[in-house]
Short mmCIF file of C-alpha atoms and ligand atoms in Angstrom, two decimals:
data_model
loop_
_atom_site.label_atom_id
_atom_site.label_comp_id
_atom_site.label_asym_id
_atom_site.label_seq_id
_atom_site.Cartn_x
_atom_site.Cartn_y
_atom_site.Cartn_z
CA UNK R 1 98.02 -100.02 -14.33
CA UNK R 2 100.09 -98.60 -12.04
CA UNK R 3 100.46 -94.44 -10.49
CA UNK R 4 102.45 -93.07 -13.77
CA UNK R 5 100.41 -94.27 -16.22
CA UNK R 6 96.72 -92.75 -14.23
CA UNK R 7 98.07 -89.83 -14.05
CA UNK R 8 98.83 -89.73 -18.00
CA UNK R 9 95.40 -90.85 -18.89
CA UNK R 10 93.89 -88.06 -16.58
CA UNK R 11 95.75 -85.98 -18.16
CA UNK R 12 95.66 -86.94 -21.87
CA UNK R 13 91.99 -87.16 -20.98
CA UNK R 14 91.50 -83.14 -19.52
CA UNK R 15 93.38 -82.36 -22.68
CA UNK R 16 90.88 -83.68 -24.94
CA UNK R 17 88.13 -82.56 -23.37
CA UNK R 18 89.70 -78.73 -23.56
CA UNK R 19 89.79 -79.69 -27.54
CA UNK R 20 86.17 -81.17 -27.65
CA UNK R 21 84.68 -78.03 -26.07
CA UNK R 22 86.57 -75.65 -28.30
CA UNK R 23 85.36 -77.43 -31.19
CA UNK R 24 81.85 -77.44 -30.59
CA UNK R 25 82.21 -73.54 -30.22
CA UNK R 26 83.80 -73.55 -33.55
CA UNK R 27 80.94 -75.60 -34.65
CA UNK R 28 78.69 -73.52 -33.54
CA UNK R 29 80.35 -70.59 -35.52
CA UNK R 30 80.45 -72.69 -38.53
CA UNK R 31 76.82 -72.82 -38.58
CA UNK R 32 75.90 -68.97 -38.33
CA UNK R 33 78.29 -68.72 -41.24
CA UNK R 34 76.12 -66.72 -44.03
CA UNK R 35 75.01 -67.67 -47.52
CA UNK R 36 78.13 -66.95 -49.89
CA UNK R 37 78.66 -63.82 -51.28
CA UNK R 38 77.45 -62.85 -54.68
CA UNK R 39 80.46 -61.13 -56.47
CA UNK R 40 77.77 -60.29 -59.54
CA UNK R 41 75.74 -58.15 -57.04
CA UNK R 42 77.84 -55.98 -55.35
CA UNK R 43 78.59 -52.46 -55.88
CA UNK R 44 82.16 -52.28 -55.00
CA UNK R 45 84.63 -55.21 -54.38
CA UNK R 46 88.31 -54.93 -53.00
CA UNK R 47 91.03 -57.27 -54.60
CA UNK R 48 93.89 -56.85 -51.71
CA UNK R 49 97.47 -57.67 -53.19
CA UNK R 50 99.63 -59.37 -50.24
CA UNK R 51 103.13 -59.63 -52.52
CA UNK R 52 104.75 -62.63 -50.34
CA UNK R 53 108.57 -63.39 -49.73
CA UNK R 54 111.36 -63.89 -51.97
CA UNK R 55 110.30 -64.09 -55.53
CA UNK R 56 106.73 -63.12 -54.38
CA UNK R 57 106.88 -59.54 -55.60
CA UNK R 58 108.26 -60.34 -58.42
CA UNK R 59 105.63 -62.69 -59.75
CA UNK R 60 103.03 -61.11 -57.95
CA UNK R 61 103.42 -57.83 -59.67
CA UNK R 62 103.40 -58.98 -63.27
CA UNK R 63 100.41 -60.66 -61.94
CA UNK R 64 98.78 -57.45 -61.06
CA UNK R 65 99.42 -55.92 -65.00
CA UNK R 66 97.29 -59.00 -65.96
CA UNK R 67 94.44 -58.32 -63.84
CA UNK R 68 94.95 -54.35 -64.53
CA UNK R 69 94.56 -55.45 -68.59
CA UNK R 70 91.97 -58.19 -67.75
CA UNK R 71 89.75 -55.94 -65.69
CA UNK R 72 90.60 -52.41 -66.93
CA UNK R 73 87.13 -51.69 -67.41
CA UNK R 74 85.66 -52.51 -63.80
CA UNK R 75 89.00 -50.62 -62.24
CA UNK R 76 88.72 -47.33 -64.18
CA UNK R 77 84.62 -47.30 -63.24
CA UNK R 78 85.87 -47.79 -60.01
CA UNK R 79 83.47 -51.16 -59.22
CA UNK R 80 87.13 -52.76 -58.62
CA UNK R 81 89.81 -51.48 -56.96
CA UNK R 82 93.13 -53.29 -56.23
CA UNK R 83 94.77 -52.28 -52.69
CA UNK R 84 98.30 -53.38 -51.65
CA UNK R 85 98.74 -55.06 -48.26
CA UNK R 86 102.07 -54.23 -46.78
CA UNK R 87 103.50 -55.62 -43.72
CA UNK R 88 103.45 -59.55 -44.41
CA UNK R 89 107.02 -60.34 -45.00
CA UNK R 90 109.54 -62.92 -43.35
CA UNK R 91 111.83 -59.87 -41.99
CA UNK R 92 108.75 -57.92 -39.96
CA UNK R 93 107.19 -61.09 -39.06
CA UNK R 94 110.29 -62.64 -37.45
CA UNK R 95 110.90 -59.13 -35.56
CA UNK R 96 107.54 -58.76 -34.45
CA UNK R 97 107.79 -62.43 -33.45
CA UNK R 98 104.18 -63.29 -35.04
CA UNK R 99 103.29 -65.50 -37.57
CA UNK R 100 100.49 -62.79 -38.77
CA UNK R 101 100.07 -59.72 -37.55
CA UNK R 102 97.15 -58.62 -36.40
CA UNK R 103 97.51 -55.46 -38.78
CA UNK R 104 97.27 -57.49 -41.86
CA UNK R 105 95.29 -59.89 -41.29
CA UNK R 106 92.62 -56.84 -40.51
CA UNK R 107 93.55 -55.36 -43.53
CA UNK R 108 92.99 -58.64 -45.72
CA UNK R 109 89.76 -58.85 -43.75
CA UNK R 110 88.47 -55.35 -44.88
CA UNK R 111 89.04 -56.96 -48.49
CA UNK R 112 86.60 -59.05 -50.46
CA UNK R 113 89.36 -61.34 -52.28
CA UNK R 114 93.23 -61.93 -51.85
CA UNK R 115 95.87 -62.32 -54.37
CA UNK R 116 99.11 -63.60 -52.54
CA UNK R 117 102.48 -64.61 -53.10
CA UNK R 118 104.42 -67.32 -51.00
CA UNK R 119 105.32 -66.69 -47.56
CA UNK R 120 108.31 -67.62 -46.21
CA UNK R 121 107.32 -70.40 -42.79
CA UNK R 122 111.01 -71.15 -40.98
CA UNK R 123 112.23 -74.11 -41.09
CA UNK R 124 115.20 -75.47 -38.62
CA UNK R 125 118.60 -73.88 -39.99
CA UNK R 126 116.72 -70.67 -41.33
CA UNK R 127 117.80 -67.27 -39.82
CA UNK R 128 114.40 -66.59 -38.29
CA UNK R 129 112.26 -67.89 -35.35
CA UNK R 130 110.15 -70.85 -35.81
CA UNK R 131 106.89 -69.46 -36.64
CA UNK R 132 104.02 -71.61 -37.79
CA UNK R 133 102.74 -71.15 -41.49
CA UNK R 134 101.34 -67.81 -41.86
CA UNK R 135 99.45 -69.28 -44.63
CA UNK R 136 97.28 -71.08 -41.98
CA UNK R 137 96.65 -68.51 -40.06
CA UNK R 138 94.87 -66.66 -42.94
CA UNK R 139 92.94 -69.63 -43.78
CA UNK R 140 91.44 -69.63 -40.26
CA UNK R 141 91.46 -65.88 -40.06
CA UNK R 142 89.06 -65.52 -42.88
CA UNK R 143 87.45 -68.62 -42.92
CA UNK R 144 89.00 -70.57 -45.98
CA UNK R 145 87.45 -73.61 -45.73
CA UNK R 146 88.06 -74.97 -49.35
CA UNK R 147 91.24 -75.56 -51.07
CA UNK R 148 90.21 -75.34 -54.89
CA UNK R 149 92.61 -76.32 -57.40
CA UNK R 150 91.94 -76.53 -61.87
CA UNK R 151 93.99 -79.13 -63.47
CA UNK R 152 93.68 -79.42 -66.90
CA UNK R 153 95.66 -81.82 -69.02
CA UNK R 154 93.88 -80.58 -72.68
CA UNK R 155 95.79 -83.58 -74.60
CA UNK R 156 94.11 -86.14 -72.45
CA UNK R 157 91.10 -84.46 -72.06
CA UNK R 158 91.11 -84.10 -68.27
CA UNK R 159 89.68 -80.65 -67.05
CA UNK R 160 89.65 -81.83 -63.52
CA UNK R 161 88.52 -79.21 -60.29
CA UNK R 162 89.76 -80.38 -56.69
CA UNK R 163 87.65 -79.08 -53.99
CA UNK R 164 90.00 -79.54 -50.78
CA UNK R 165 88.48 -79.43 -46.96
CA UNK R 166 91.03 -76.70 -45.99
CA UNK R 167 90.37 -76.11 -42.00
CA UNK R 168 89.31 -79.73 -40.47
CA UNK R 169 90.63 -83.04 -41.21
CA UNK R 170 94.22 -84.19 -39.31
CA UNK R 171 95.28 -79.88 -39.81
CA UNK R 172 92.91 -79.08 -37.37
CA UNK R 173 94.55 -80.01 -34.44
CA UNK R 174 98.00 -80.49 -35.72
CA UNK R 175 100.00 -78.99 -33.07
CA UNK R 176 97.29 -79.83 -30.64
CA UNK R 177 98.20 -83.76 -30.78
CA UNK R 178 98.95 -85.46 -26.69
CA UNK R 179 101.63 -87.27 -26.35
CA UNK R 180 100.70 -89.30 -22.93
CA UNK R 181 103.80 -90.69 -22.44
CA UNK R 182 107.27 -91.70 -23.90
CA UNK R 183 105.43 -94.71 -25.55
CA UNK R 184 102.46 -93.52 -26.62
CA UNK R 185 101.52 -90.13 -29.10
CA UNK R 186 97.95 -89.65 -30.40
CA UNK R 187 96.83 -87.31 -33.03
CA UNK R 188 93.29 -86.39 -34.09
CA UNK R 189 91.53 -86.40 -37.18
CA UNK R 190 88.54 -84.29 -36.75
CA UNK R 191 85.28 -84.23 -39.65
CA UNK R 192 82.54 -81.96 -38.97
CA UNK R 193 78.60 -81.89 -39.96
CA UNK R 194 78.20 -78.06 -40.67
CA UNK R 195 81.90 -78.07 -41.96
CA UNK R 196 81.50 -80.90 -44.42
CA UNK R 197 77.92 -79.30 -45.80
CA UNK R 198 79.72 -76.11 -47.01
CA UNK R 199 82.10 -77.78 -48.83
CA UNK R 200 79.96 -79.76 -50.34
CA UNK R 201 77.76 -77.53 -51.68
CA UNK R 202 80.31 -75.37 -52.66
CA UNK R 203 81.81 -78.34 -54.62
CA UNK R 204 77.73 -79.22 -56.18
CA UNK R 205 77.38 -75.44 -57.01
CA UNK R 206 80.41 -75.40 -58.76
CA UNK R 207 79.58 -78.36 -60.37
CA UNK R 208 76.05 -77.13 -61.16
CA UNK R 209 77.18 -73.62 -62.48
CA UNK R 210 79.91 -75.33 -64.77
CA UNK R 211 77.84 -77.71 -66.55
CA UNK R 212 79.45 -80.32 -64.79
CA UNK R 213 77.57 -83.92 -64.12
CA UNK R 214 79.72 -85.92 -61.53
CA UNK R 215 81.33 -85.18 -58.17
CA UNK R 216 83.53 -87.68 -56.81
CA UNK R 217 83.99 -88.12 -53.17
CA UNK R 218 87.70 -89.47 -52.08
CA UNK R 219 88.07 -90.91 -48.83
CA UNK R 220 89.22 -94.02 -47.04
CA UNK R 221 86.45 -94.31 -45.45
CA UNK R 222 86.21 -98.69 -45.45
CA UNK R 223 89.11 -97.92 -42.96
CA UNK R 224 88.67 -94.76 -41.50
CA UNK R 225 85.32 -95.35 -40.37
CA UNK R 226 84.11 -91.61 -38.91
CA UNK R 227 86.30 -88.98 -39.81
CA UNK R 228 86.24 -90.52 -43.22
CA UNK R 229 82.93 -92.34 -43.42
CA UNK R 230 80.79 -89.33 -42.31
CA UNK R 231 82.56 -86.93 -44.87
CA UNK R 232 81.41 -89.67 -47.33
CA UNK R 233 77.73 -89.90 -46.11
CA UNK R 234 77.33 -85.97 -45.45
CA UNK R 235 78.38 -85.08 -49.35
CA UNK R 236 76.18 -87.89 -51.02
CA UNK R 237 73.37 -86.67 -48.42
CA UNK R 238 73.22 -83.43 -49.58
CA UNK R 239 73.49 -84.32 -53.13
CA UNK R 240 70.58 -86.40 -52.93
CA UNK R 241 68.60 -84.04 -51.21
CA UNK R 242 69.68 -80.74 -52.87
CA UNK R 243 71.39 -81.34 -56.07
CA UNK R 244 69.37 -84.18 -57.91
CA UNK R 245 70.67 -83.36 -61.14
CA UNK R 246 74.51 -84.28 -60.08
CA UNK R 247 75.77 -87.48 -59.60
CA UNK R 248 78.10 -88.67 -56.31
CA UNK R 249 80.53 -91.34 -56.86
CA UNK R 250 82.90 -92.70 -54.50
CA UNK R 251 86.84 -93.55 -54.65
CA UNK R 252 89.25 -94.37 -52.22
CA UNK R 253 92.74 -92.86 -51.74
CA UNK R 254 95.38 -94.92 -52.20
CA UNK R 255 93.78 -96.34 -55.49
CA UNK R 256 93.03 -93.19 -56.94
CA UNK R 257 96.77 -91.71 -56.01
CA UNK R 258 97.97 -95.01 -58.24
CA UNK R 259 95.31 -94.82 -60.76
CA UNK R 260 94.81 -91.21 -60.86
CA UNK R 261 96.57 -90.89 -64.71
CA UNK R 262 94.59 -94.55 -65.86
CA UNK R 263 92.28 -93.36 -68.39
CA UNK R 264 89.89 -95.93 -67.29
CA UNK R 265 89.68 -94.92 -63.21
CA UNK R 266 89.76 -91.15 -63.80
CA UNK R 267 87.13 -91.19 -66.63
CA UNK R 268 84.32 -90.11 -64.82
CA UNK R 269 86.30 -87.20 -62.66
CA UNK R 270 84.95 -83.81 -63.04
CA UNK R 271 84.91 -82.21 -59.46
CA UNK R 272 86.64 -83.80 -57.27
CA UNK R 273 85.94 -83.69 -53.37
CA UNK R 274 88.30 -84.78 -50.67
CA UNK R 275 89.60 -84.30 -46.86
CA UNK R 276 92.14 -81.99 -46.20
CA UNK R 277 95.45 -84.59 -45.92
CA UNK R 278 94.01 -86.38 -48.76
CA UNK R 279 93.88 -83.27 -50.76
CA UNK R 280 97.08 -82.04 -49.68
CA UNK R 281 98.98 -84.99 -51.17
CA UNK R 282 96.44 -85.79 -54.32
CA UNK R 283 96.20 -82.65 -55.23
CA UNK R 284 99.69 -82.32 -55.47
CA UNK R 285 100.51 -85.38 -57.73
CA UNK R 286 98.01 -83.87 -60.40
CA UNK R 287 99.74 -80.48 -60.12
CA UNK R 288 102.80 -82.57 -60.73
CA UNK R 289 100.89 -84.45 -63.87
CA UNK R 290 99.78 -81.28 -65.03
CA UNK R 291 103.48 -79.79 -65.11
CA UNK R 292 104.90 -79.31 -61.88
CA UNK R 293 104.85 -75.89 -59.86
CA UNK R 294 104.46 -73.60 -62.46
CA UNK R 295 101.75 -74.80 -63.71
CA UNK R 296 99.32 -74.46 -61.00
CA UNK R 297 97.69 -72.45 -58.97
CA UNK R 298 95.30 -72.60 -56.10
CA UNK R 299 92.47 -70.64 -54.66
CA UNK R 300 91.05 -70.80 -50.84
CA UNK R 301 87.39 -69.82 -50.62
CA UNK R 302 85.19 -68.95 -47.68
CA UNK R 303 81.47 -67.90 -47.75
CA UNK R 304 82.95 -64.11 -47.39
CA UNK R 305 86.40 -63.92 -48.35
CA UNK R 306 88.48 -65.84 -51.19
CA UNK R 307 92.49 -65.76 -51.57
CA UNK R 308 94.27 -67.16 -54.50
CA UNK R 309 97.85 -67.95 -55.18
CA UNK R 310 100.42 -69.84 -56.94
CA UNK R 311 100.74 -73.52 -55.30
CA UNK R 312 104.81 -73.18 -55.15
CA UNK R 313 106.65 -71.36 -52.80
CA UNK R 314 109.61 -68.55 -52.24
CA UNK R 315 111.85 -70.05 -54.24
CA UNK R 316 114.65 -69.03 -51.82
CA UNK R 317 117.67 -69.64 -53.86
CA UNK R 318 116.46 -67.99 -57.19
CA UNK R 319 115.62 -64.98 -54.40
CA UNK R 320 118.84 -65.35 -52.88
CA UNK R 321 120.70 -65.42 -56.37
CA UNK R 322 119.75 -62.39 -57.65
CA UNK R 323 117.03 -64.40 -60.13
CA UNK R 324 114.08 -63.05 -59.20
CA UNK R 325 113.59 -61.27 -62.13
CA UNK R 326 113.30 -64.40 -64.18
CA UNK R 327 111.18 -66.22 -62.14
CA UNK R 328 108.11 -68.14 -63.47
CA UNK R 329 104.81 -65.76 -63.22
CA UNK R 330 102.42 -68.05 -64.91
CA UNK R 331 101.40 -69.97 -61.50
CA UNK R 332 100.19 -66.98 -59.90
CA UNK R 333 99.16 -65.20 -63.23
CA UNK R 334 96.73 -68.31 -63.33
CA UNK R 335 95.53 -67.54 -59.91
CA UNK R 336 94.69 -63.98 -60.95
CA UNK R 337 92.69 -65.75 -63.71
CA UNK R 338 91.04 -67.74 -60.95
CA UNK R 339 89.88 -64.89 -58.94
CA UNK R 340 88.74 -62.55 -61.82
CA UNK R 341 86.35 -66.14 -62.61
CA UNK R 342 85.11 -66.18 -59.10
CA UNK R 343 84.24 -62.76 -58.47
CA UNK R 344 81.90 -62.63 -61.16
CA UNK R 345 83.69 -62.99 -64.96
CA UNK R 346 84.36 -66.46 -66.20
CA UNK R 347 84.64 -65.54 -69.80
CA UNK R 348 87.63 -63.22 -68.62
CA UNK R 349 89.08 -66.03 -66.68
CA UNK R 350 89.16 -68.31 -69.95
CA UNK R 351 90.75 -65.52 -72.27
CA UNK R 352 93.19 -65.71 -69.86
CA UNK R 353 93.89 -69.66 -70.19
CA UNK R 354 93.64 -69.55 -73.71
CA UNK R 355 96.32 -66.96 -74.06
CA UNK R 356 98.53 -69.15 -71.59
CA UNK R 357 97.51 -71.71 -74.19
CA UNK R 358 99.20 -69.74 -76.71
CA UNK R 359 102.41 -68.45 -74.87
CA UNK R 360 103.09 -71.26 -72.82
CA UNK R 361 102.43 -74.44 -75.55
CA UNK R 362 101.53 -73.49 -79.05
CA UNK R 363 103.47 -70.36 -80.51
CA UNK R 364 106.49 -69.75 -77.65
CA UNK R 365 107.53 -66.53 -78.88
CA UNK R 366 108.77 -65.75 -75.78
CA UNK R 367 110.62 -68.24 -73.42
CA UNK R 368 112.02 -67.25 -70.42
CA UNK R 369 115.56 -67.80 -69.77
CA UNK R 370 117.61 -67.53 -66.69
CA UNK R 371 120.24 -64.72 -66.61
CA UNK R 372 120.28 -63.02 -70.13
CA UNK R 373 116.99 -64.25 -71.54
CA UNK R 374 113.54 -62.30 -71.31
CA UNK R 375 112.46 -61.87 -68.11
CA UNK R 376 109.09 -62.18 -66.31
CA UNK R 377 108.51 -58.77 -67.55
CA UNK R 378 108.99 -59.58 -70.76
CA UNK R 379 106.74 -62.72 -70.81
CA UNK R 380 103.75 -60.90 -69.30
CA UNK R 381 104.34 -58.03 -71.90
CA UNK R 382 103.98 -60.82 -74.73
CA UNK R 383 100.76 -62.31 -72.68
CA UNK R 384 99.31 -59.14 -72.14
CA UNK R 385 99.60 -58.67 -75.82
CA UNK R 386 97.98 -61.41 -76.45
CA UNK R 387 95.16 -61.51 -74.24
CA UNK R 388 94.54 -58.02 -76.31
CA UNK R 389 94.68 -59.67 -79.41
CA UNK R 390 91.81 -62.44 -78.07
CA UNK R 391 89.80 -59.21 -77.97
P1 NAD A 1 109.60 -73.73 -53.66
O1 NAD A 1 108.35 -73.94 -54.41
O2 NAD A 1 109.88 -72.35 -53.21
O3 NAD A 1 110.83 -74.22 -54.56
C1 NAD A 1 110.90 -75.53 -55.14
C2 NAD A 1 111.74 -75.45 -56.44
O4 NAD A 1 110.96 -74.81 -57.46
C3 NAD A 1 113.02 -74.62 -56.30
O5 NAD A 1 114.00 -75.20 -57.15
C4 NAD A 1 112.60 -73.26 -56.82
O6 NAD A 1 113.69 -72.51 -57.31
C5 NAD A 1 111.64 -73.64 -57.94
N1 NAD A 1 110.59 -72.63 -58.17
C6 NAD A 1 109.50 -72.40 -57.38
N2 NAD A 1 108.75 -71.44 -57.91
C7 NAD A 1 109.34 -71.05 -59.05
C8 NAD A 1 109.03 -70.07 -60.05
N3 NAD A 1 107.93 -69.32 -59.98
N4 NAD A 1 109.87 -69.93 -61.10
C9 NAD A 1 110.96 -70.70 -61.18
N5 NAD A 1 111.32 -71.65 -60.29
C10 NAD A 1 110.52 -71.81 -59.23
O7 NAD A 1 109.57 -74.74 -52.43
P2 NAD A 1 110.48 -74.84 -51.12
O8 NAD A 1 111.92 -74.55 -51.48
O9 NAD A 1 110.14 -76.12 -50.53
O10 NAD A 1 109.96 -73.69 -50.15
C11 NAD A 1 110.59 -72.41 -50.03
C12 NAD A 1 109.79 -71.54 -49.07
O11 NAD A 1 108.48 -71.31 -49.61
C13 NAD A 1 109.57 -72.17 -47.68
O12 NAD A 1 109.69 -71.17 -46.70
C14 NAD A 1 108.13 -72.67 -47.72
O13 NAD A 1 107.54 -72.69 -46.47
C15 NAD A 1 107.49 -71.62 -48.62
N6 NAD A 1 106.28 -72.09 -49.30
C16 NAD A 1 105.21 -71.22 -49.29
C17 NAD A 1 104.05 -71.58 -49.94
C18 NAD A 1 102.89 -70.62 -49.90
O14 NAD A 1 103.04 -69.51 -49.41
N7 NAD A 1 101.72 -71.00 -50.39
C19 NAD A 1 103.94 -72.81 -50.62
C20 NAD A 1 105.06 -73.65 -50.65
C21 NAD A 1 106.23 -73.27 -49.97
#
């Protein structure tokens, strides 16, 4: 070996050492993390609106008359009160030079749950400085550490719920990887003990409070053999020794991305548990499955705070065409249905789907249409009609 090449493994090697140590303080964080907070018990809870970039506002507010209709109760007693977040778009970020500023993210911090619209992250060629995804930075500034995502495909009877590892897996450390020299570039993959227990038993709760039998654990762990193989051990560990009454079963990856629609593969799949790259990417072809953007929506939970959102993004050149107006709500009207569910009113959450049910699929009477048709407006006027009618 000769000078060059010591010198790069000394200093590949300080470099990793500098990420060890700051993950074992993160670990260590991870574990004072507090029981999850019971939405049912408290007195007062904050919804914080964040309306997002380009079609965000748009979208966001006719998601905000749903949960105004869907919660009208619980706002005018004042146990619920909606609060708007301003300061998170592209144009203050990119002055300010930050990603997130710290104003927001104290604000969203002071709130129980987030609903949000896209964000705008720069990409080469945009008119802004390359900031990294202010998405991620909420995640880690309130501790999202599950990516949970509903797909439900009612005319093949698949009601499926994807619990995503949202902080650790190859994200972690994803600008953090060494290159140690023109030949050789290493990134990490990094799977936690305290990390992996919260997920799971947020996934085995959820399971349990849902009347759900079966999780299913997705990993590639016969190659993958820690990162992947302890994920797989620490979920079917505390399964067996906490949740007796739900079943673990195991899948890998790449078979379950190419079997994932095979009625005979996916019959068992109720809640569905995976690392974060995995869930990126699987999670993505159900979405797709289910109906493409539109149809889906996401929500990030943490012990203490949750944020939900649509799964698509700005959709710049609808924005930048003057379109907003007739841009699809129903994504992030589904993620307000998610969030009034988690903080406490599931039946609420299902009126909701069922009058999507009705809008979207069966009766139609209003279909959007780009330039002179109804608007977004007027399709959450016809759903808030008839969520009413539901009763
Ligand atoms: P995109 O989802 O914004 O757009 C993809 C396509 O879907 C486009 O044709 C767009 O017009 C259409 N589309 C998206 N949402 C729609 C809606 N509600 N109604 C009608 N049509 C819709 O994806 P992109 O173009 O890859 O990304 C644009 C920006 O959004 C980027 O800056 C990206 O970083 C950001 N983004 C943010 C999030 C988030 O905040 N969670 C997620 C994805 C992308």
């Amino acid at each position: 070996m000769n000078a060059a090449d010591q010198e790069a493994i000394e200093r590949a090697t300080k470099r990793f050492g500098e990420l060890i140590a700051g993950e074992l303080e993160r670990i260590e964080r991870v574990r004072q993390d507090g029981t999850p907070k019971d939405y049912t018990k408290l007195d007062h809870i904050t919804i914080g609106i964040l309306p997002g970039d380009g079609i965000g506002p748009t979208i966001v507010g006719q998601a905000v008359r749903v949960l105004e209709c869907l919660l009208a109760d619980q706002i005018e007693s004042g146990r619920v009160e909606l609060r708007h977040i301003e300061g998170l778009t592209i144009e203050r970020r990119a002055a300010l030079g930050e990603s997130l500023p710290q104003d927001v993210l104290d604000a969203a911090l002071e709130c129980d749950v987030l609903l949000k619209g896209p964000l705008t992250t720069p990409r080469p060629g945009d008119p802004y400085p390359n900031l990294v995804s202010a998405n991620s930075l909420l995640r880690r500034g309130l501790d999202l550490f599950v990516g949970m995502r509903p797909i439900r495909m009612a005319d093949k009877g698949i009601d499926w719920t994807f619990f995503r590892e949202n902080l650790e897996g190859e994200y972690i450390w994803g600008d953090k990887g060494i290159q140690v020299n023109d030949d050789l570039a290493v990134d990490f993959k990094v799977c936690t003990l305290p990390g992996t227990e919260r997920l799971a038993r947020m996934a085995l709760n959820y399971a349990r409070a849902n009347g759900k039998t079966t999780v299913t654990v997705i990993t590639k762990a016969n190659i993958v053999k820690h990162a992947d193989g302890n994920f797989q051990q620490i979920i079917c560990d505390v399964a067996e020794r906490e949740y007796p009454d739900i079943t673990v079963q195991t899948r890998l990856v790449d078979a379950t991305a190419a079997k994932l629609m095979d009625p005979d593969f996916n019959k068992d799949f109720q809640v569905i548990v995976l690392p974060n790259l995995y869930g990126d990417i699987v999670t993505d072809i159900a979405a797709e499955h289910q109906g493409g953007l539109g149809s889906a929506a996401s929500a990030n939970l943490g012990s203490q705070h949750a944020l939900f959102e649509a799964i698509h993004g700005t959709a710049p050149t609808l924005a930048e065409q003057g379109l907003s107006p007739w841009a699809n709500p129903c994504s992030v009207i589904r993620a307000a249905g998610l969030l009034v569910g988690h903080i406490g009113f599931p039946e609420r959450r299902a009126k909701l789907e069922q009058a999507l049910d009705i809008c979207c699929d069966t009766e139609r009477r209003v279909v959007m249409g780009f330039g002179d048709g109804p608007t977004s407006t007027d399709f959450t006027d016809y759903l808030i009609e008839t969520i009413q009618k539901l009763g």
